[in-house]
Amino acid sequence: MRLSAVAVMGLAAVCAAAGCPYAAQQQRSTEARSSPPTQAAIPGKKGIFYMNRIGPSGTQLYVANADGSDAKPLMGNQSAPFDYHASWSPGGQWIVFTSERRADGQADLYRIKTDGTGFEVLVQTDWFEDAGVLSPDGTMLAYVSTNGNYTANIWVKDLTTGIAQNLTDTPATLSDKTLPQGHFRPAWSPDGEWIAFSSDRNTDWTGHSDGTGWEHTQTLSIYVIRPDGSDFRQVVTKPGYSLGTPQWSKDGNRILYNAMTTEATYNAHGTSGQQSSVSSQILSVDVATGLDVITHASETSLKVGQQWIGNSSNIGYSVKAGANEGINYTSPDATHKAFKSTYLRNPSWSPDGTKLVYEVYSWDVREAGKQLFSWDDDWEYRFMDVFPQFNNVTGRLAITQKQLGNSSVITSGPEYTELVDSFDVYEVGQTSDGQIGSGLGGAFQPSWAPDGSQLAVGLGAWFFSRAENPAAIYVFNATGDGYTNLTATNGSLNAGFPSFSPDGTKLVYRLWSAETGVPYGLRILDLATGETANLTSGWDTTPGWSPDGERIVFARQANWTAAYGSRWHADRYDVMTIRPDGSGLAALTSSLANDAHAVWSHDGRILYNSGMYGFRDECAQFDNTFQPYGQIMMMDADGSNKRMLTDSMWEDSMPIFIPNEFLIGDTVDER
């Protein structure tokens, strides 16, 4: 490696004053550390699998009159309901719904009578199932499932025989596996001869902001297929648009859908402020010809969940944000009056149009350590905040409290006990309240020194704001009583995402220009000499040193070259590894979607986040999330033996295994 041509200003002076790596401001605590409280191994498991989830913590189904009056929970006496995506049966007797009642993250299908009695299981597997709708004669169920290939396909189940079949991943309906291939929101024709659905099949993986952002947008078209899988065809499409949630007219001649630009689908699943900036239309099309498109609602608002009401031409729909948030109608009358409601989602009207069922989300933050559904029976899945890192010597966990706090670093026992505020972003300063509050700034990716006495972390502004704001690498005592800035950048550089070498002599981190927005790649800092060497020069981030010290894993924007400067190009991150001496660069993933946030497991495998299996629903239907297609995967260090570790509706990431041997608590740190 050669010395960095881009100086990390003030580094040598800071290191000399501090007596790098462990001195001066970060004076090591002289108090003996107490051992963690006695923990218990997880019975029948190898240990704990911590992960983060961005998504609601619960949802409650309500039944109300069409004007919102007399709203009552569909099912009473629920302590922690997680039910959503309800649909009224054509006969009006049943309500079909998705529920995560088995465990947080595992979606199954159920039905219940409209009076809250007669609860039945319809589909219950360890795959993701959603958006169930009963056929007009009540004998078949159409639904979305990832069964068999982890992508969202349309399935039909015969409720008499129990036989289910995949309609959209057969030799006759196969799509390009390298591109988006999701199928969503099935709807039966009134005569039961057809199923309509939306799909992003064979479209491109595109980033938001016209391809300059790395979170994906979605392009949807409307398709139909027969319940036996024959006569599959596209009904309507529009380049650069997302056409979603098809619903049939009572005579079966037209399909109703919402339409928004592909670009708008990103803000549509963001915060209420982002959603308020989106406008969509409600349209219908002639099914036979795919022509004669009629506009039914075009006022400026984010309109979804549309449905013809009873036998009339009136259309009900929901508005996700803004002055008209809640339920609205194209032709209001005495029975069908608009009403406002925050986080009312996915309405379904009764066949006669007098009632509706809908869900209301809860966005309370999950408690750290909350048990989740375990897709791997060997491990107990639990929720944890972001960037979890574990130290084997002290048996302590470090995390950034992004959801549970203010993006400071806390350390704890392996089961989130004995919490210590180890690095307070407000005490240290450098990052604005606005950046912290918006989630764009804070102390990201803490990394343990091998002996567990100290940690390194990046403090500053992240994501797109890195191009205009500085960040620096800090080393701090795990006890919270001292810290040192190792990379005094004078506002011109953004240094972040550090990782200690296993012997504790070096730190690898990523470097960005805070003035031009140009990436400088990965750097390795020698903590004894203060010298910094270039490791890479690409659009590289989130490096992590392997447990054996032989390789460094990181994410690279694979399509970027220096000629693009600060510009993002052709949306795609891949997981890479490289030796610390700069040799042996290897690309371990090659999907056209994003593969990133890679970390090492305790046994030398690589855990990472992938979008390769796509969305589980129309992305405009989500809220308060960035990448609602993200799932956790694992592979060997050479990129082989890739497999999924999650299969949920939500954005899952930031994994770490804590084996049982560290939960027994039979060691004492006597320092």
XYZ file of C-alpha atoms in Angstrom:
671
model
C 0.000 0.000 0.000
C 1.096 3.567 -0.571
C 0.607 6.490 1.749
C -2.637 8.345 1.160
C -2.429 11.220 -1.260
C -5.411 12.687 0.552
C -4.109 13.717 3.955
C -6.208 13.135 7.032
C -5.410 16.530 8.455
C -4.060 16.803 11.984
C -3.884 13.055 12.463
C -0.196 12.838 13.427
C -0.525 15.682 15.900
C -3.601 14.182 17.510
C -1.965 10.765 17.783
C 1.220 12.210 19.264
C -0.683 14.159 21.892
C -2.848 11.189 22.702
C -0.046 8.638 22.777
C -1.977 6.505 20.302
C -3.776 4.331 20.596
C -4.807 4.294 24.289
C -4.040 7.464 26.241
C -4.639 11.167 27.010
C -8.330 12.179 26.789
C -9.417 8.586 26.579
C -7.652 7.634 29.809
C -8.414 4.050 30.530
C -10.634 3.520 33.543
C -8.770 2.109 36.545
C -11.889 0.601 38.034
C -12.152 -3.167 37.819
C -14.889 -4.271 35.477
C -17.563 -6.376 37.054
C -18.556 -9.529 35.281
C -21.857 -9.491 33.409
C -24.813 -10.980 35.246
C -25.218 -14.700 34.820
C -26.918 -15.399 31.516
C -28.660 -18.540 30.393
C -28.015 -20.412 27.181
C -31.032 -20.430 24.856
C -32.613 -23.893 25.252
C -32.604 -25.908 22.068
C -30.761 -23.173 20.169
C -27.175 -22.288 19.305
C -27.702 -18.786 20.645
C -29.213 -15.416 19.707
C -29.453 -13.895 16.249
C -29.909 -10.142 16.646
C -31.206 -8.053 13.741
C -32.839 -4.723 13.055
C -36.247 -4.186 11.470
C -37.751 -1.024 9.997
C -41.501 -1.399 9.952
C -44.564 -0.954 12.129
C -44.603 -2.737 15.470
C -48.268 -3.653 15.195
C -51.493 -3.156 13.256
C -55.121 -3.326 14.350
C -58.050 -4.155 12.037
C -61.226 -2.094 12.375
C -64.701 -2.430 10.877
C -66.700 0.767 10.458
C -69.570 2.264 8.538
C -68.584 3.677 5.168
C -68.450 7.185 6.665
C -66.102 6.059 9.447
C -68.722 6.015 12.185
C -69.139 3.172 14.673
C -65.545 1.973 14.171
C -64.729 -1.099 16.239
C -61.850 -3.576 16.344
C -62.632 -6.592 14.196
C -61.173 -8.805 16.925
C -61.301 -7.764 20.557
C -59.092 -8.695 23.480
C -55.836 -8.594 21.490
C -52.831 -7.573 23.549
C -50.454 -7.008 20.618
C -52.333 -7.241 17.310
C -50.357 -7.473 14.084
C -53.067 -7.950 11.440
C -53.237 -6.185 8.088
C -54.245 -6.282 4.383
C -57.824 -7.365 5.011
C -60.303 -8.080 2.209
C -64.038 -8.636 2.286
C -65.265 -11.872 0.718
C -67.559 -11.428 -2.303
C -70.429 -12.950 -0.331
C -69.899 -10.575 2.581
C -69.603 -13.317 5.202
C -65.836 -13.422 5.682
C -62.907 -11.080 6.095
C -59.560 -12.517 4.948
C -56.441 -10.959 6.422
C -52.690 -11.288 6.870
C -51.375 -11.700 10.400
C -48.040 -11.972 12.162
C -49.669 -13.540 15.226
C -47.301 -16.515 15.197
C -44.340 -14.157 15.656
C -43.165 -10.704 14.595
C -42.130 -10.952 10.932
C -43.901 -14.156 9.886
C -46.926 -13.384 7.691
C -49.705 -15.989 7.331
C -53.297 -15.886 6.050
C -56.491 -16.276 8.072
C -60.175 -15.506 7.825
C -62.838 -14.582 10.310
C -66.543 -13.814 10.092
C -67.507 -10.165 10.094
C -68.861 -10.443 13.639
C -65.467 -11.623 14.914
C -66.341 -15.331 15.189
C -65.332 -18.390 13.187
C -61.580 -17.767 13.057
C -59.818 -20.080 10.559
C -56.295 -20.641 9.273
C -56.066 -20.434 5.470
C -52.328 -20.599 4.722
C -49.675 -21.023 7.400
C -46.130 -21.851 6.340
C -42.694 -20.428 7.144
C -42.729 -18.568 3.829
C -44.204 -15.088 3.421
C -47.936 -15.095 2.580
C -50.060 -11.985 2.072
C -52.953 -10.245 0.302
C -55.432 -13.122 0.349
C -58.726 -12.796 -1.558
C -61.543 -15.347 -1.813
C -63.024 -16.337 -5.170
C -66.662 -15.362 -5.863
C -67.862 -18.878 -5.026
C -65.691 -19.011 -1.893
C -63.888 -22.221 -2.858
C -60.505 -20.791 -3.815
C -58.039 -18.328 -2.351
C -55.691 -16.160 -4.426
C -52.753 -14.729 -2.541
C -49.114 -13.645 -2.644
C -46.407 -16.057 -1.482
C -42.618 -16.323 -1.623
C -42.867 -20.101 -1.372
C -40.028 -21.856 -3.145
C -38.015 -18.954 -4.540
C -38.273 -16.023 -2.078
C -39.959 -13.778 -4.651
C -43.547 -12.557 -4.457
C -45.719 -14.676 -6.740
C -49.463 -15.124 -7.187
C -50.706 -18.424 -5.830
C -54.152 -20.068 -5.841
C -55.253 -22.566 -3.194
C -58.249 -24.881 -3.510
C -59.816 -24.647 -0.049
C -61.549 -28.018 -0.489
C -58.509 -30.094 -1.435
C -55.846 -27.895 0.158
C -53.799 -27.974 -3.058
C -51.988 -24.720 -3.910
C -50.197 -23.751 -7.108
C -47.914 -20.937 -8.198
C -49.362 -19.092 -11.201
C -46.613 -16.600 -12.015
C -43.418 -18.675 -11.861
C -44.192 -21.466 -14.308
C -42.566 -22.226 -17.673
C -45.386 -20.260 -19.317
C -45.130 -17.210 -17.033
C -41.450 -17.132 -16.041
C -39.820 -13.705 -15.849
C -36.165 -12.578 -15.973
C -34.649 -13.660 -12.636
C -31.987 -10.924 -12.733
C -34.620 -8.170 -12.739
C -37.525 -7.302 -10.433
C -40.061 -10.131 -10.505
C -42.675 -9.344 -7.880
C -46.411 -9.937 -8.249
C -48.861 -8.208 -5.915
C -52.449 -7.485 -4.868
C -54.496 -10.184 -6.647
C -58.192 -9.496 -7.374
C -60.825 -11.918 -8.702
C -63.085 -11.012 -11.605
C -66.808 -11.122 -10.663
C -67.309 -14.352 -12.659
C -64.255 -16.031 -11.104
C -62.628 -16.589 -14.499
C -59.702 -14.198 -14.056
C -57.293 -12.864 -11.461
C -55.858 -9.394 -11.938
C -52.666 -8.282 -10.212
C -49.884 -5.726 -10.412
C -46.276 -6.644 -11.172
C -42.830 -5.098 -11.601
C -41.629 -8.125 -13.606
C -38.939 -7.474 -16.220
C -38.498 -3.830 -15.270
C -35.196 -2.263 -14.204
C -33.629 -1.894 -10.785
C -33.731 1.915 -10.581
C -32.662 4.255 -7.809
C -34.701 7.249 -6.694
C -33.908 10.836 -7.718
C -33.761 9.739 -11.348
C -31.248 7.012 -10.596
C -28.923 9.053 -8.370
C -30.193 7.470 -5.137
C -29.522 3.899 -4.166
C -32.912 3.002 -2.655
C -35.110 1.483 -5.343
C -38.236 2.854 -6.973
C -40.833 0.590 -8.593
C -42.483 0.392 -12.014
C -45.723 -1.605 -12.017
C -48.097 -2.766 -14.752
C -51.466 -4.527 -14.558
C -51.809 -8.175 -15.642
C -54.481 -10.868 -15.697
C -54.295 -14.662 -15.589
C -56.789 -17.487 -15.269
C -56.944 -19.441 -11.974
C -55.381 -22.465 -13.720
C -52.388 -20.381 -14.835
C -53.379 -20.040 -18.496
C -53.951 -16.981 -20.717
C -51.470 -14.804 -18.859
C -51.253 -11.308 -20.374
C -50.519 -7.686 -19.650
C -53.585 -5.425 -19.626
C -52.099 -1.957 -19.259
C -48.689 -0.370 -18.771
C -47.224 3.116 -18.996
C -43.469 3.748 -19.268
C -42.119 5.594 -16.251
C -45.239 4.914 -14.170
C -46.386 2.572 -11.438
C -49.914 1.200 -11.889
C -51.162 -0.492 -8.754
C -53.878 -2.355 -6.836
C -56.260 -3.524 -9.587
C -59.959 -3.820 -8.750
C -62.735 -5.063 -11.065
C -65.934 -3.326 -12.043
C -69.109 -5.234 -11.150
C -69.697 -6.197 -14.785
C -66.107 -7.411 -15.157
C -65.391 -5.174 -18.133
C -63.043 -2.678 -16.511
C -60.176 -2.655 -14.028
C -59.641 0.217 -11.624
C -56.067 1.129 -10.589
C -53.924 3.930 -9.181
C -51.140 5.549 -11.178
C -48.098 7.545 -10.106
C -44.703 8.141 -11.631
C -41.991 5.603 -10.946
C -40.006 8.360 -9.249
C -42.962 9.123 -6.938
C -43.006 5.597 -5.527
C -39.972 6.400 -3.377
C -41.538 9.325 -1.509
C -44.822 7.398 -1.379
C -43.310 4.967 1.157
C -41.465 7.637 3.146
C -42.573 9.977 5.907
C -45.854 11.880 5.832
C -43.948 14.937 4.623
C -42.545 12.997 1.688
C -45.930 11.443 0.970
C -47.565 14.869 0.901
C -45.383 15.733 -2.095
C -46.756 12.843 -4.167
C -49.767 13.004 -6.442
C -51.418 9.968 -7.987
C -54.451 9.377 -10.154
C -57.224 6.812 -10.071
C -57.929 5.415 -13.514
C -59.735 2.520 -15.136
C -59.120 0.592 -18.335
C -61.097 -1.686 -20.617
C -59.930 -5.207 -19.798
C -60.463 -6.716 -23.236
C -58.512 -4.115 -25.201
C -56.229 -2.416 -22.666
C -57.540 0.863 -24.069
C -60.187 3.446 -23.182
C -58.427 4.709 -20.048
C -60.725 6.892 -17.932
C -59.595 9.253 -15.158
C -61.782 9.070 -12.037
C -59.793 11.103 -9.492
C -56.852 13.412 -10.142
C -56.731 15.974 -7.334
C -53.274 16.568 -5.865
C -52.807 13.866 -3.229
C -51.383 10.361 -2.797
C -54.396 8.187 -3.556
C -54.330 4.386 -3.130
C -56.689 1.594 -2.027
C -59.357 2.393 -4.638
C -62.519 0.310 -5.068
C -65.883 0.653 -6.772
C -68.575 0.886 -4.097
C -71.413 -1.642 -4.354
C -73.090 -1.534 -7.750
C -72.580 2.206 -8.209
C -70.046 4.286 -10.101
C -68.869 5.799 -6.802
C -65.257 5.012 -5.933
C -63.805 4.935 -2.454
C -60.082 5.361 -1.831
C -57.602 6.343 0.829
C -55.270 9.346 0.870
C -51.995 8.621 2.691
C -51.016 12.156 3.755
C -51.974 15.800 3.594
C -55.177 17.708 4.244
C -57.416 14.877 3.020
C -55.611 12.005 4.719
C -58.108 9.217 5.343
C -61.054 7.893 3.320
C -62.444 9.811 0.355
C -65.093 9.235 -2.332
C -65.497 10.392 -5.911
C -69.270 10.828 -5.382
C -69.953 11.449 -1.686
C -73.489 10.852 -0.426
C -75.303 10.415 2.884
C -73.756 6.983 3.433
C -70.347 7.618 1.898
C -68.794 10.675 3.479
C -65.081 11.417 3.580
C -63.424 11.122 6.976
C -59.924 11.817 8.224
C -57.715 9.312 9.961
C -53.942 9.103 10.436
C -52.260 5.856 9.362
C -55.516 4.361 8.117
C -54.378 1.956 5.426
C -55.666 -0.679 2.976
C -59.449 -0.179 3.110
C -61.780 -2.861 1.749
C -65.503 -2.171 1.365
C -68.256 -4.722 1.929
C -70.031 -5.985 -1.220
C -72.992 -3.652 -0.586
C -70.675 -0.700 0.098
C -72.074 0.166 3.528
C -69.124 -1.051 5.610
C -65.361 -1.089 5.346
C -62.520 -2.865 7.049
C -59.127 -1.203 7.371
C -55.953 -1.270 9.436
C -54.289 1.319 11.650
C -50.555 0.994 12.222
C -48.654 1.361 15.467
C -45.155 2.819 15.173
C -44.002 2.286 18.744
C -40.353 1.253 18.692
C -39.749 -2.424 19.403
C -37.999 -3.156 22.670
C -34.393 -4.267 22.354
C -34.305 -8.028 22.677
C -37.914 -8.503 21.520
C -38.289 -11.995 20.121
C -38.933 -12.213 16.376
C -39.856 -15.105 14.129
C -36.864 -17.413 13.615
C -36.384 -18.610 10.041
C -33.367 -20.614 11.194
C -34.432 -23.075 13.900
C -30.908 -23.188 15.323
C -31.050 -19.555 16.471
C -33.473 -17.392 18.435
C -34.112 -14.217 16.446
C -34.393 -10.992 18.446
C -34.710 -7.308 17.614
C -31.768 -4.973 18.179
C -30.832 -1.450 17.152
C -28.295 -0.795 14.409
C -24.607 -1.683 13.950
C -24.424 -4.325 16.713
C -20.887 -5.476 17.516
C -19.847 -8.055 20.126
C -16.593 -8.376 22.088
C -15.659 -11.939 22.996
C -13.275 -10.958 25.809
C -15.700 -8.899 27.891
C -18.935 -10.461 26.658
C -20.268 -6.992 25.862
C -22.450 -5.779 23.011
C -22.163 -2.330 21.390
C -24.864 -0.696 19.288
C -25.800 2.652 17.800
C -29.125 3.652 19.355
C -30.725 5.030 16.203
C -34.258 3.775 16.836
C -34.033 3.448 20.610
C -32.196 6.712 21.306
C -30.290 9.582 19.697
C -27.703 7.733 17.584
C -25.226 7.572 20.454
C -23.327 4.375 21.287
C -24.313 2.218 24.237
C -22.696 -0.980 25.451
C -24.484 -3.767 27.275
C -24.454 -7.392 28.262
C -25.220 -9.877 25.491
C -28.932 -9.786 26.357
C -29.150 -5.989 26.584
C -28.544 -5.718 30.342
C -26.151 -3.448 32.275
C -26.371 -0.594 29.779
C -23.566 1.976 29.670
C -23.751 5.261 27.758
C -20.313 4.870 26.251
C -20.347 7.665 23.652
C -22.888 10.493 23.793
C -23.197 12.418 20.520
C -24.470 15.536 22.303
C -21.590 15.522 24.735
C -19.012 15.201 21.960
C -20.713 17.630 19.579
C -19.760 17.985 15.882
C -23.141 16.765 14.617
C -26.186 19.048 14.493
C -29.447 18.353 16.279
C -31.209 18.414 12.919
C -28.973 15.754 11.440
C -29.367 13.538 14.496
C -33.116 14.039 14.673
C -33.598 13.228 10.994
C -31.446 10.111 11.218
C -28.810 11.578 8.901
C -26.168 12.016 11.600
C -24.784 10.344 14.686
C -22.221 7.807 15.867
C -22.321 4.980 13.316
C -20.658 1.552 13.240
C -18.940 1.155 16.610
C -16.043 -1.309 16.525
C -14.444 -2.974 19.553
C -10.747 -2.941 20.293
C -9.757 -6.596 20.785
C -9.422 -6.360 24.587
C -12.840 -4.714 24.940
C -11.559 -1.620 26.755
C -12.263 0.813 23.930
C -14.207 1.258 20.729
C -13.903 3.270 17.544
C -16.822 4.959 15.816
C -17.553 7.452 13.069
C -19.257 10.643 14.252
C -20.809 13.090 11.823
C -23.248 13.276 8.927
C -24.015 10.278 6.723
C -25.952 9.178 3.649
C -26.316 11.933 1.029
C -25.372 14.632 3.549
C -21.811 13.244 3.655
C -21.082 15.275 0.512
C -21.544 18.552 2.381
C -20.775 17.755 6.007
C -17.720 16.434 7.854
C -17.319 13.309 9.951
C -14.426 11.949 11.976
C -13.221 8.739 13.589
C -13.232 8.721 17.384
C -11.790 6.218 19.830
C -13.492 6.124 23.228
C -13.503 4.157 26.472
C -16.193 1.530 26.781
C -16.840 2.927 30.271
C -17.869 6.253 28.737
C -15.254 8.418 30.480
C -13.008 9.546 27.639
C -12.643 9.921 23.872
C -10.202 11.138 21.206
C -10.766 12.413 17.672
C -8.307 10.480 15.502
C -9.082 12.245 12.227
C -9.354 16.006 12.714
C -10.612 16.852 9.227
C -11.183 20.632 9.506
C -14.542 20.215 7.820
C -13.149 19.087 4.466
C -13.410 15.314 4.862
C -16.003 12.795 5.957
C -14.323 9.807 7.637
C -16.521 7.025 8.954
C -17.453 3.375 9.497
C -14.260 2.197 11.244
C -13.248 -1.375 12.028
C -10.394 -2.526 14.273
C -7.934 -5.130 13.043
C -8.019 -8.273 15.216
C -4.644 -7.382 16.757
C -5.794 -3.849 17.590
C -2.949 -2.072 15.767
C -4.925 -0.664 12.838
C -8.275 0.789 11.826
C -9.864 0.568 8.392
C -12.473 3.202 7.508
C -14.031 4.866 4.495
C -13.237 8.431 3.421
C -15.278 10.990 1.474
C -14.764 14.581 0.440
C -17.144 16.807 2.395
C -16.487 19.594 -0.132
C -16.850 17.936 -3.542
C -18.793 14.808 -2.615
C -16.197 12.608 -4.318
C -15.457 9.239 -2.660
C -11.845 8.525 -1.718
C -12.293 4.823 -0.936
C -10.987 2.899 2.069
C -8.061 3.901 4.267
C -6.046 1.965 6.857
C -4.751 3.922 9.855
C -1.721 2.573 11.744
C -2.510 3.505 15.332
C 1.136 3.358 16.459
C 2.665 5.561 13.740
C -0.334 7.669 12.718
C 0.314 6.850 9.050
C -2.671 6.399 6.774
C -2.497 4.234 3.637
C -4.840 3.906 0.691
C -6.546 0.542 0.455
C -9.048 1.321 -2.350
C -10.136 4.322 -4.373
C -13.704 3.392 -5.282
C -17.202 4.272 -4.072
C -16.618 2.006 -1.070
C -18.174 1.933 2.387
C -18.869 -0.001 5.628
C -15.573 -1.931 5.823
C -15.110 -4.711 8.350
C -12.015 -6.700 9.309
C -12.397 -10.483 9.310
C -11.920 -12.312 12.636
C -8.699 -13.908 11.359
C -7.353 -10.599 10.025
C -6.911 -11.974 6.512
C -9.576 -10.002 4.651
C -11.670 -6.834 4.805
C -15.280 -6.935 3.636
C -16.990 -3.818 2.272
C -19.727 -2.609 -0.060
C -18.836 -1.053 -3.419
C -20.934 0.873 -5.928
C -19.890 -1.447 -8.711
C -20.755 0.794 -11.655
C -18.991 3.947 -10.468
C -15.724 5.186 -11.965
C -13.628 8.226 -11.114
C -15.009 9.998 -14.180
C -18.382 10.219 -12.440
C -16.966 12.185 -9.506
C -19.660 12.807 -6.921
C -22.407 11.418 -9.161
C -24.053 8.086 -8.470
C -24.164 5.847 -11.523
C -26.345 2.900 -12.514
C -27.689 1.947 -9.101
C -25.943 -1.122 -7.665
C -23.893 -2.035 -4.595
C -22.019 -5.322 -4.375
C -20.240 -7.021 -1.469
C -16.457 -7.187 -1.919
C -13.459 -8.434 0.040
C -9.806 -7.441 -0.183
C -6.625 -8.310 1.691
C -5.224 -5.638 4.024
C -2.212 -5.240 1.719
C -4.490 -4.322 -1.195
C -4.259 -7.639 -3.034
C -6.915 -10.234 -3.762
C -9.881 -7.958 -4.525
C -12.941 -10.175 -4.960
C -16.574 -9.439 -5.803
C -18.771 -11.837 -3.832
C -22.195 -10.737 -5.097
C -23.363 -9.864 -8.587
C -27.107 -9.335 -8.411
C -28.358 -6.258 -10.242
C -30.062 -5.198 -7.032
C -28.184 -3.781 -4.046
C -26.113 -6.090 -1.823
C -24.553 -4.197 1.088
C -24.187 -3.753 4.887
C -21.895 -6.775 5.030
C -20.448 -7.936 8.365
C -18.489 -10.972 9.527
C -20.093 -13.696 11.606
C -18.360 -15.243 14.612
C -17.343 -18.245 12.504
C -15.897 -16.318 9.552
C -18.898 -16.226 7.260
C -20.387 -13.017 5.825
C -23.835 -11.666 6.651
C -25.269 -9.001 4.374
C -28.407 -7.225 3.249
C -29.808 -7.868 -0.226
C -32.580 -6.534 -2.429
C -32.206 -9.276 -5.026
C -35.573 -10.878 -4.253
C -37.426 -7.610 -4.590
C -40.438 -6.051 -2.949
C -43.076 -8.097 -1.123
C -45.791 -5.560 -1.925
C -46.391 -2.478 -4.020
C -43.781 -0.165 -2.554
C -46.130 2.840 -2.502
C -48.156 1.003 0.161
C -45.345 1.119 2.765
C -44.672 3.927 5.254
C -41.602 5.354 6.998
C -39.144 3.021 5.339
C -36.226 3.322 2.942
C -35.724 -0.142 1.474
C -38.821 -2.282 2.099
C -37.281 -5.031 -0.006
C -34.201 -5.622 2.187
C -33.633 -9.150 3.477
C -30.695 -10.670 5.371
C -28.507 -13.252 3.655
C -25.419 -15.250 4.599
C -22.553 -16.677 2.528
C -19.158 -18.241 2.982
C -16.122 -15.957 2.920
C -15.513 -16.792 -0.743
C -19.093 -15.912 -1.765
C -20.356 -19.486 -1.992
C -23.346 -21.091 -0.247
C -25.585 -18.021 -0.250
C -28.825 -18.429 1.667
C -31.638 -16.318 3.065
C -31.960 -15.742 6.809
C -35.160 -13.651 6.731
C -38.310 -13.600 4.615
C -40.499 -10.836 6.008
C -42.663 -8.005 4.741
C -40.291 -5.439 6.181
C -36.809 -3.967 5.879
C -34.495 -6.307 7.806
C -30.757 -5.713 8.283
C -27.852 -5.318 10.757
C -27.417 -8.967 11.875
C -25.113 -10.550 14.443
C -24.895 -14.029 15.986
C -24.261 -14.358 19.748
C -23.456 -18.046 20.425
C -24.619 -19.694 23.654
C -21.074 -19.873 24.982
C -21.222 -16.105 25.553
C -24.609 -16.259 27.281
C -23.491 -18.527 30.132
C -21.566 -15.792 31.946
C -18.939 -17.961 33.582
C -15.970 -15.638 32.943
C -14.881 -12.589 34.922
C -12.896 -9.658 33.541
C -10.510 -8.668 36.359
C -8.937 -5.611 34.733
